[in-house]
Structure formats: C-alpha cells, structure tokens
Short mmCIF file of C-alpha atoms in Angstrom, two decimals:
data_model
loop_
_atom_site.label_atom_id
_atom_site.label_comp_id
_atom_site.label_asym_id
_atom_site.label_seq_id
_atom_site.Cartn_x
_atom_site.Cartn_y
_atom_site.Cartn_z
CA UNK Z 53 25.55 14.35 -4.31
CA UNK Z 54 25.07 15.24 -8.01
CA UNK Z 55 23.82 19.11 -7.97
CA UNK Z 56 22.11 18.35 -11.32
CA UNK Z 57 19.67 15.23 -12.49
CA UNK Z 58 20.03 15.58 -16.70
CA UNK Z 59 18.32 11.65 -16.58
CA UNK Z 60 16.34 9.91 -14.26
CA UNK Z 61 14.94 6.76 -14.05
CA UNK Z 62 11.80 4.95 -12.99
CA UNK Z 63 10.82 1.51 -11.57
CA UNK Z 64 8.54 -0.03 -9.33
CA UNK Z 65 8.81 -2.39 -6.25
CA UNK Z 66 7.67 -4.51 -3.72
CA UNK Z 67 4.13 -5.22 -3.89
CA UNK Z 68 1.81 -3.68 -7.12
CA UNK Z 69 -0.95 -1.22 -5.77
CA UNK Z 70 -3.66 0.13 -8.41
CA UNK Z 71 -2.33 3.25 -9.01
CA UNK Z 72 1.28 2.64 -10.10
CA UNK Z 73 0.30 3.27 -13.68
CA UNK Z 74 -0.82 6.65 -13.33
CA UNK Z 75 2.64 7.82 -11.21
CA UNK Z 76 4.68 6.58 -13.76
CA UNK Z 77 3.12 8.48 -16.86
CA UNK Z 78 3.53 11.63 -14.36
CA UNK Z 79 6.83 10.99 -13.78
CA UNK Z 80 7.63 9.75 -17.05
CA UNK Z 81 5.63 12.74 -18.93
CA UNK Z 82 6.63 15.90 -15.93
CA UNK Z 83 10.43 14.41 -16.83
CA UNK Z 84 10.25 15.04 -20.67
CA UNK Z 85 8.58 18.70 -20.06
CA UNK Z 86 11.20 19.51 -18.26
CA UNK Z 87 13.90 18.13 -20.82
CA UNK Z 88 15.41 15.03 -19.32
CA UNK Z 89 15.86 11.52 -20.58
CA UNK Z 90 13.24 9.21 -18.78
CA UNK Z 91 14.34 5.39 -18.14
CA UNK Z 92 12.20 2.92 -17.14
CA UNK Z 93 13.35 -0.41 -14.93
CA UNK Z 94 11.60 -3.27 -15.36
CA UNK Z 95 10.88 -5.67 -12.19
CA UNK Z 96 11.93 -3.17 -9.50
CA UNK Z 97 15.76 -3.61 -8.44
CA UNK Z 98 16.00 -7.04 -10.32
CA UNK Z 99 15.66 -4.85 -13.65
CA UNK Z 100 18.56 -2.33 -12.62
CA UNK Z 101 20.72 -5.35 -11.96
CA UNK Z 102 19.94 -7.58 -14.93
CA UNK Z 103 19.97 -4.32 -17.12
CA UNK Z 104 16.36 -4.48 -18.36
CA UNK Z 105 16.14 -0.86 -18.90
CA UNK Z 106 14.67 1.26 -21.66
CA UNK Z 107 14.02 4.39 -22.80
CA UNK Z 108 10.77 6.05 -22.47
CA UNK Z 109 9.04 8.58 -24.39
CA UNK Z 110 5.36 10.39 -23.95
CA UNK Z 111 3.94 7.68 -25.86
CA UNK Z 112 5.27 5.34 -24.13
CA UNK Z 113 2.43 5.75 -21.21
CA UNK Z 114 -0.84 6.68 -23.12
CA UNK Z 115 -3.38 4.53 -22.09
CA UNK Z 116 -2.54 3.39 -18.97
CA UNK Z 117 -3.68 5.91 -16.29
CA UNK Z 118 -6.79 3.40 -15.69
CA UNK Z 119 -5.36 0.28 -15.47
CA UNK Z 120 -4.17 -1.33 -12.19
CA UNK Z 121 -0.73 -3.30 -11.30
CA UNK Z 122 1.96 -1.82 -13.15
CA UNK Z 123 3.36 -1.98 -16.83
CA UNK Z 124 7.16 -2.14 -15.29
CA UNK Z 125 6.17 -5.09 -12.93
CA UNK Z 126 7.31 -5.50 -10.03
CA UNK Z 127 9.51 -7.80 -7.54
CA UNK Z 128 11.16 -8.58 -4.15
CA UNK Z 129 15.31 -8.45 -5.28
CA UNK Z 130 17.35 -10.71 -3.02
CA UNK Z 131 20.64 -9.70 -5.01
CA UNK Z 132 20.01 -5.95 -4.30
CA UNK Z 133 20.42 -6.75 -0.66
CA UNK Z 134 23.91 -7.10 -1.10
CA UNK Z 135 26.65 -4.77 -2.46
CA UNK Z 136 27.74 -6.50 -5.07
CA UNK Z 137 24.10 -6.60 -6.59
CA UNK Z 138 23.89 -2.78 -6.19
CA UNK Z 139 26.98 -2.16 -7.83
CA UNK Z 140 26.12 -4.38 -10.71
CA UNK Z 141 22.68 -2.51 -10.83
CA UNK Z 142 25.20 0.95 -10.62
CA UNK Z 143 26.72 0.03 -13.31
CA UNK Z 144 24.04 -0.03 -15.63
CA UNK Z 145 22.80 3.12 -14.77
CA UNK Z 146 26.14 5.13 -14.81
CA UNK Z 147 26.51 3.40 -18.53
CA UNK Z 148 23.58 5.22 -19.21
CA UNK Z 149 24.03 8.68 -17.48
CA UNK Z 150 21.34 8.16 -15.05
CA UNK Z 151 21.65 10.44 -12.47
CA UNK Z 152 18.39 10.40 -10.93
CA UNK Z 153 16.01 7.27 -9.44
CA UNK Z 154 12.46 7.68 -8.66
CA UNK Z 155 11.07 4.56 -6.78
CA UNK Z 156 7.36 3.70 -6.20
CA UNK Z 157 6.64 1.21 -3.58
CA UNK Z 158 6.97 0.97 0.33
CA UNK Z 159 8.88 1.10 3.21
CA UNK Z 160 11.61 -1.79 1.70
CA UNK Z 161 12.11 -0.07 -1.52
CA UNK Z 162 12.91 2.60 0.49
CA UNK Z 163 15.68 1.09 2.39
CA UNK Z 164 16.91 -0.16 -0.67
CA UNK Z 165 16.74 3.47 -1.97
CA UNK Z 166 18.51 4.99 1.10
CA UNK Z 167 21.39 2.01 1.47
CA UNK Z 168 22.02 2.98 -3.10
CA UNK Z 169 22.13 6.11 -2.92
CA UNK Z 170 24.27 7.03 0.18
CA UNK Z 171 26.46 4.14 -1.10
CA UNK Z 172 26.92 5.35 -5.20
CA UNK Z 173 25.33 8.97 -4.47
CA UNK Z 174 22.50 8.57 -7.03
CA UNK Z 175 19.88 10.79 -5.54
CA UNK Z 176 16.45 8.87 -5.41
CA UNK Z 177 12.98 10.06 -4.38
CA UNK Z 178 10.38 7.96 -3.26
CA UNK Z 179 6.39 7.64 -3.81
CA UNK Z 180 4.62 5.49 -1.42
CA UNK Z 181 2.83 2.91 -3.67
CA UNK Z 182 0.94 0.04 -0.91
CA UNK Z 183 -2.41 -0.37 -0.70
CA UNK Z 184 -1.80 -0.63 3.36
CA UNK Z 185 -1.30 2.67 3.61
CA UNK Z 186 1.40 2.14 6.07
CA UNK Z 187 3.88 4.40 5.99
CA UNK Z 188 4.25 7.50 8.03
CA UNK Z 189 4.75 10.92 6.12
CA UNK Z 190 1.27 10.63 3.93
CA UNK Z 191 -2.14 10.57 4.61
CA UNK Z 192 -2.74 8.74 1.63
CA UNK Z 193 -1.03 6.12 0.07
CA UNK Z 194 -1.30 4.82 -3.92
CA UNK Z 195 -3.45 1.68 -4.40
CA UNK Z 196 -4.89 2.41 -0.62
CA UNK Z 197 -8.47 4.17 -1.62
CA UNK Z 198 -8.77 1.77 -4.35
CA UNK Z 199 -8.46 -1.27 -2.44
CA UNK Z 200 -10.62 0.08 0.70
CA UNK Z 201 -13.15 0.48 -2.13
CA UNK Z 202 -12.89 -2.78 -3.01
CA UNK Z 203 -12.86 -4.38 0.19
CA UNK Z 204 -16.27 -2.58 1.14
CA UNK Z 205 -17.72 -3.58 -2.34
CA UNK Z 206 -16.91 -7.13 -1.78
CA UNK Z 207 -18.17 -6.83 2.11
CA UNK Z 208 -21.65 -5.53 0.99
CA UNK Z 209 -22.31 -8.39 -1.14
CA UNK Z 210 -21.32 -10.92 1.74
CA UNK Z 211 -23.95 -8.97 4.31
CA UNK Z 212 -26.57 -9.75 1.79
CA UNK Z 213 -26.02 -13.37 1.94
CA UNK Z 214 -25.33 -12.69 6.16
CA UNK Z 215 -28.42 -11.78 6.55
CA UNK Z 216 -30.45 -14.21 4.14
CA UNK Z 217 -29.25 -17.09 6.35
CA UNK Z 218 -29.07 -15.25 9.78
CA UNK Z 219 -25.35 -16.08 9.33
CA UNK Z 220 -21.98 -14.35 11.18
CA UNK Z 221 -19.51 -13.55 8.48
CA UNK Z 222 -16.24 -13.90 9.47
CA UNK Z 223 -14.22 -11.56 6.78
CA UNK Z 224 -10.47 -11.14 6.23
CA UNK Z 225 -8.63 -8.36 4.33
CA UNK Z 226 -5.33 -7.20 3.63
CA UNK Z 227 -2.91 -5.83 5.93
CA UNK Z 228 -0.09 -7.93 7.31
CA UNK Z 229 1.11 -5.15 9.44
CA UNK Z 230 -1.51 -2.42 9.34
CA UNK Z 231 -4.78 -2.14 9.73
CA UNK Z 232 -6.47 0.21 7.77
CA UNK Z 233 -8.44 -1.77 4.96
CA UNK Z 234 -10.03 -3.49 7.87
CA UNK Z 235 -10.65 -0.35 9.97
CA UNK Z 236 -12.09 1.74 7.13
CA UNK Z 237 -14.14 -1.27 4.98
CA UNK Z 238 -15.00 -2.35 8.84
CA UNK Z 239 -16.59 1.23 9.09
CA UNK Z 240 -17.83 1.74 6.25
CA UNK Z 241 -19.75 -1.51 5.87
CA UNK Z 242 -20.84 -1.45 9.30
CA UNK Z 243 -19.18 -4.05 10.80
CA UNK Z 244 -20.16 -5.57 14.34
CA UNK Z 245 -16.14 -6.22 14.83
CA UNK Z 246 -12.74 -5.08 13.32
CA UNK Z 247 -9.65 -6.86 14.29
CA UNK Z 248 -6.26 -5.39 13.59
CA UNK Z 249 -2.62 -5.70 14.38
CA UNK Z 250 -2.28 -2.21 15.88
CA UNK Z 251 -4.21 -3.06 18.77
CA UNK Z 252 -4.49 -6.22 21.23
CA UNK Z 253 -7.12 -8.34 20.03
CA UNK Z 254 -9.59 -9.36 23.12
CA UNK Z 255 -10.83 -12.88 22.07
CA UNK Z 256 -13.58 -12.95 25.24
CA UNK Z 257 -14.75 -9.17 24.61
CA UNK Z 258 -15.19 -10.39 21.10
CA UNK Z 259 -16.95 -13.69 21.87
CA UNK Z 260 -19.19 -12.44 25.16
CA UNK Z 261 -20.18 -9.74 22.30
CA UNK Z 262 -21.29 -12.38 20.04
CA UNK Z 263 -22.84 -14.42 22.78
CA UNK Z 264 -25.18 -10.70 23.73
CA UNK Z 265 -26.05 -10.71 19.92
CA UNK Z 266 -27.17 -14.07 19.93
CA UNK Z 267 -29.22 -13.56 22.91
CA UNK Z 268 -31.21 -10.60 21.63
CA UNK Z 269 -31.66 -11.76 18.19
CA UNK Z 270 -28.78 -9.79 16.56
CA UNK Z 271 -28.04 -12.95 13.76
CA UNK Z 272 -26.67 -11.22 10.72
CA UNK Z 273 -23.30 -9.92 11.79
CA UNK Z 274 -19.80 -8.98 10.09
CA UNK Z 275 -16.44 -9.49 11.82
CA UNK Z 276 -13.59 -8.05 10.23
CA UNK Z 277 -9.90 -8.88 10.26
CA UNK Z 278 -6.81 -7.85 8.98
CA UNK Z 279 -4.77 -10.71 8.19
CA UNK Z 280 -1.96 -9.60 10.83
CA UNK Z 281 -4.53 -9.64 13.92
CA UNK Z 282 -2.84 -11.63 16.52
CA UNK Z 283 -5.12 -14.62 16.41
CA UNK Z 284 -4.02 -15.19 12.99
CA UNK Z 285 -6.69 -13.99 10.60
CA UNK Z 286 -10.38 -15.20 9.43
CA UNK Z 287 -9.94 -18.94 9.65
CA UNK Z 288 -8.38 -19.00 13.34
CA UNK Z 289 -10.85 -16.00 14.39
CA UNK Z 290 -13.73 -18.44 13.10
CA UNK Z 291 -12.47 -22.05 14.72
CA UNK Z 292 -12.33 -19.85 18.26
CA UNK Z 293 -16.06 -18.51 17.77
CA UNK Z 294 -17.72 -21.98 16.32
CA UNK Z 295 -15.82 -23.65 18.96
CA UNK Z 296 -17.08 -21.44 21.80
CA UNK Z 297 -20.94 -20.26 19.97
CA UNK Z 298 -22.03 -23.45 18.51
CA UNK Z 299 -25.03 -22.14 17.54
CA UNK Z 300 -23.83 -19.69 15.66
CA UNK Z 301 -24.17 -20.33 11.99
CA UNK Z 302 -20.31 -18.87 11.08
CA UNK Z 303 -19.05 -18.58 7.68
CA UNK Z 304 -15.66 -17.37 6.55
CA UNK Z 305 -14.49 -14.85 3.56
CA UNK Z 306 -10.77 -14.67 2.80
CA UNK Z 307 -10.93 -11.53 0.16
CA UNK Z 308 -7.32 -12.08 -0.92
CA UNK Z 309 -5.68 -10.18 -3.87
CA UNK Z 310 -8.71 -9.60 -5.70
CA UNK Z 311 -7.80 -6.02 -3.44
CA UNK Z 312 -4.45 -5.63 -4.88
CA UNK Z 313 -6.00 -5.67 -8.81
CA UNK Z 314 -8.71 -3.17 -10.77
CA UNK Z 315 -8.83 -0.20 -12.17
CA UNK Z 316 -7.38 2.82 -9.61
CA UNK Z 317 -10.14 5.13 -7.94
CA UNK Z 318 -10.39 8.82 -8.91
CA UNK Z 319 -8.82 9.43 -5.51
CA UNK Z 320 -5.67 6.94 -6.34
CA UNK Z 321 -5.41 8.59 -10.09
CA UNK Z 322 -5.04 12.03 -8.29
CA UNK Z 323 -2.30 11.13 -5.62
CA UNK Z 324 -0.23 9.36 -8.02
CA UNK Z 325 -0.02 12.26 -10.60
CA UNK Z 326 0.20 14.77 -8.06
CA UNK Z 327 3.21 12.73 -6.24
CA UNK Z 328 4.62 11.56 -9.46
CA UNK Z 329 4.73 15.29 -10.93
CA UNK Z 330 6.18 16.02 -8.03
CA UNK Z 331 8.87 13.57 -7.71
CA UNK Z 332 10.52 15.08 -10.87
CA UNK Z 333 10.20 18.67 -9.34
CA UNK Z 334 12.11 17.62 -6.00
CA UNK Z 335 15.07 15.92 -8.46
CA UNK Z 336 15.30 18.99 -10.44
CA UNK Z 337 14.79 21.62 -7.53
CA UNK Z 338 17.55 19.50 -5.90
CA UNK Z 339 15.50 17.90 -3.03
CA UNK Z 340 16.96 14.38 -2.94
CA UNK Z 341 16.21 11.38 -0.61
CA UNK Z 342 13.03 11.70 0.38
CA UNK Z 343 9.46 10.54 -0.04
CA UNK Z 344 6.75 12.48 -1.42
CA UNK Z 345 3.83 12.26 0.54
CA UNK Z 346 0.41 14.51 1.10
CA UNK Z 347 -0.40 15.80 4.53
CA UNK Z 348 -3.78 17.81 4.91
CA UNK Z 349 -3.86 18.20 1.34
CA UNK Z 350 -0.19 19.98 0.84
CA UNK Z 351 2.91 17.97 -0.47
CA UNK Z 352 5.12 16.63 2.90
CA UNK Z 353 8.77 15.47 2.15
CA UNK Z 354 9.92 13.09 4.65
CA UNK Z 355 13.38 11.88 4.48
CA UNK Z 356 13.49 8.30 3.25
CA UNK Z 357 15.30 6.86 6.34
CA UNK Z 358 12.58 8.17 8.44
CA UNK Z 359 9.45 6.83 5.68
CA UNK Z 360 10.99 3.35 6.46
CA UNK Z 361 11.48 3.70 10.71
CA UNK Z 362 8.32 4.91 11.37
CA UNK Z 363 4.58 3.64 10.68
CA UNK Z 364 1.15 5.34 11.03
CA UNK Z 365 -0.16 5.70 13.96
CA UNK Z 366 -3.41 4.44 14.65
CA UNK Z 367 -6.35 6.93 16.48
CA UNK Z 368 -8.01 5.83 18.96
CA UNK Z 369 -10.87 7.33 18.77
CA UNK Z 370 -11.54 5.53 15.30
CA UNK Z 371 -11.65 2.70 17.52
CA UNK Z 372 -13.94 4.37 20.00
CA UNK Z 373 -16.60 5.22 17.10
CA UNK Z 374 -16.49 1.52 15.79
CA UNK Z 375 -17.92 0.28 19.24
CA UNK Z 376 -20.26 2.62 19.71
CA UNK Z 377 -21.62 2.41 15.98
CA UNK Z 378 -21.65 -1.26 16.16
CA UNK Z 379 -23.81 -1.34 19.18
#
C-alpha cells in the first residue's frame, strides 16, 4: 500500500443523499490545506472508467454546501463490476498520479472500493452518503436527517387532511432494506402503525388494531411503511385493509424521491464536513480502507469490508415505545 497520498481523488456513488455537496467541499478544501492535488470523478465509477476527471480547486466548491444531490452526479457502474472496467478506470488515475480515492455513498460503493483497492493498492476511504442510514459503523448517515425531516414534513400535512375526512392514511417512505425513515417520521408524526423490513410484519395485529379504532371512534389514523415491509409497501398494505375494513375510508401516500432532493439539514451539513475533513486526515495519517463514521459523537473507523457485511441493528425497544405511544 502506498505509505504516502500526494493526490487524491473524489467521486460519488450509488444513490444521491442531500448532503453530498457539503462532504465534497470538505474533502476537496481539507485536501488543498494540506497541499495535495484534489480530483474530482464525475458519475461515480462510470467517471473513473470513461476518464471524466478534473481538477479541483477551492473555488471550485463555493456555493454548494446548501444544495442537495451532488455536483459530481452519481451512478450504478455495471463495467466496474468487472476487472477489466477497474483496470481501465486504474489507468486513468495512475496517468494522473492519483494515489488516494475518497468515495461517498453506501454499502456497494464500498465493495467496489474494497475489490479496487486490494486489487491496484489505491488506498480509498469511505463516507457513508444514504439517506437509509443503513450501514453499521455510524450513527448517522449523510442525507439521513434530511430526509427523516422531510418525510415528517410531508406526513403532517397528510394528518391534516386524515383528520378533515375521518380518513386512514396509508403512507409509504423510503427504505428498501431498512427501516428507519419509517420508524423515526412514524414517531415523530405519531403514527398509529410503522411497518418495516427489520421486523415481521403481523397483517391481523395490524388489521384487529384498526378494527378496535374503528369501534371506539379512533377515525383519523396514519400507517406507515417502508417500502421493503414484507407485504410490499403502501398500495398492497391498503388493498389488505379496504378489503378486510370496508368501512374504513383508506387513502394511500407514496412520498417517493421528493425525500432523496432539498436542501441538507444543519445536522446533514455537520456530518458531512466533519466526515469529509476527516477522510483527508485518515489518507494522510495513513489510515486506509475504511469508512468514516460517528459513534456517540466521536469519529469510528470501520474497515470497509465490514461497513458492507454488516447493517444496523434495529432496537427493540423503539418498537416497544411506538405501541405504547400509539395507543
């Protein structure tokens, strides 16, 4: 492994997350401080193999700490699956005298990372940019607070309308995999229900639920679901309940990628120039291969193989509070 990173470069992958923005001005801007050439990669992998690389200077990232997505886009690279695409995308870094990668995305990118640099010995670090927040080895991931925020924003404005008509809102949100939008916005907005994939999803506890509701005069309620729930998200979750509570007056939300997009929270702006600031630190300190993450408020370095094995675990006593709140 290179002992010394003299220039490093920056893209970002996967799926955008508000907060991208603001970890590649720190990385960009903690790089030049410290003296080093900073490259950025357009479109993730894609841009490493079709050599859409640049140079970047301090300039180069004014203005963009508040905007959401990311000004080096992002993509999914099919060609960087194989060797011969990461030798291509090799190539044009060694051309250049890159010596360094910092990737921001999630637990893919990371494999990616991992499989390049054992396989050219580039050392990489990566920052954990999903707004799903998970990936074990952080208790905060960038884009995650920002599109909670969202979520809840968009949920309030839907209980209004709930409980003008009397209506059950049947709400999806993000989270293929993980739960946590759901869980927290679920929380947060008070939610008679959350459905997620971490845990089994008990259609009759859900409907005899409904069904006690109904009888007491409990109208205006809020189910929501992570896309990933077993049952297959809002629409199937909603065909179950009209079919068995008839009488129910059920609507359906599908919130979509209006969570991906906006402006970052405070919270997201913080984590991603703390991480990204750090990122260059680890390179230069000669800490290579992992992912920078924050645990209990201090900066955690997990080793990229094990950012991409393992996933958050879920507590159960959030789980616990959301039945007893929602009583």
């Amino acid at each position: 492994m290179a002992t010394k990173v003299t220039k490093l470069a920056v893209l970002t992958s996967g799926g955008d997350s508000p907060g991208m923005n603001a970890a590649i001005r720190a990385v960009v801007r903690t790089g030049i401080y410290h003296g080093l050439e900073v490259y950025g990669v357009m479109r993730g992998y894609n841009g490493m193999i079709e050599d859409d690389i640049f140079k970047m200077e301090s300039r180069s990232v004014a203005n963009i700490i508040q905007r959401g997505g990311t000004i080096l886009k992002c993509a999914r690279s099919k060609e960087f699956r194989e060797y011969a695409g990461r030798e291509i995308a090799y190539q044009n870094l060694k051309k250049r005298g890159i010596n360094g990668l910092v990737v921001i995305g999630g637990d893919g990118s990371f494999k990616g990372a991992q499989i390049f640099s054992n396989e050219f010995d580039i050392p990489c670090i990566g920052l954990p940019g999903t707004i799903d927040k998970d990936i074990a080895g952080t208790d905060f991931t960038i884009g995650f607070d920002t599109a909670v925020n969202t979520a809840v924003e968009a949920i309030d404005k839907i209980r209004d309308t709930a409980d003008a008509h009397d209506r059950l809102f049947v709400v999806e949100v993000m989270g293929r995999d993980a739960g946590y939008i759901a869980l927290h916005s679920g929380i947060a907005t008070g939610a008679e229900n959350i459905l997620i994939p971490e845990t089994k999803t008990d259609i009759e506890e859900l409907v005899n639920s409904l069904s006690e509701k109904e009888k007491r005069r409990k109208l205006v309620n809020l189910v929501v679901v992570a896309e990933g729930d077993e049952f297959g998200g809002g629409n199937e979750i909603a065909r179950i309940v009209k079919r068995r509570l008839p009488n129910i007056d059920t609507r359906v939300c599908i919130l979509g990628h209006i969570q991906r997009g906006g402006s970052p929270s405070c919270l997201d702006r913080l984590i991603a120039s703390r991480m990204g600031y750090h990122a260059v630190e680890s390179l230069i300190q000669g800490r290579f291969n992992v992912m920078v993450g924050i645990v209990n408020n201090k900066m955690y370095y997990t080793p990229l193989d094990h950012a991409i094995k393992a996933k958050q675990k879920m507590s159960n006593q959030w789980l616990k509070i959301v039945k007893i709140l929602a009583s």
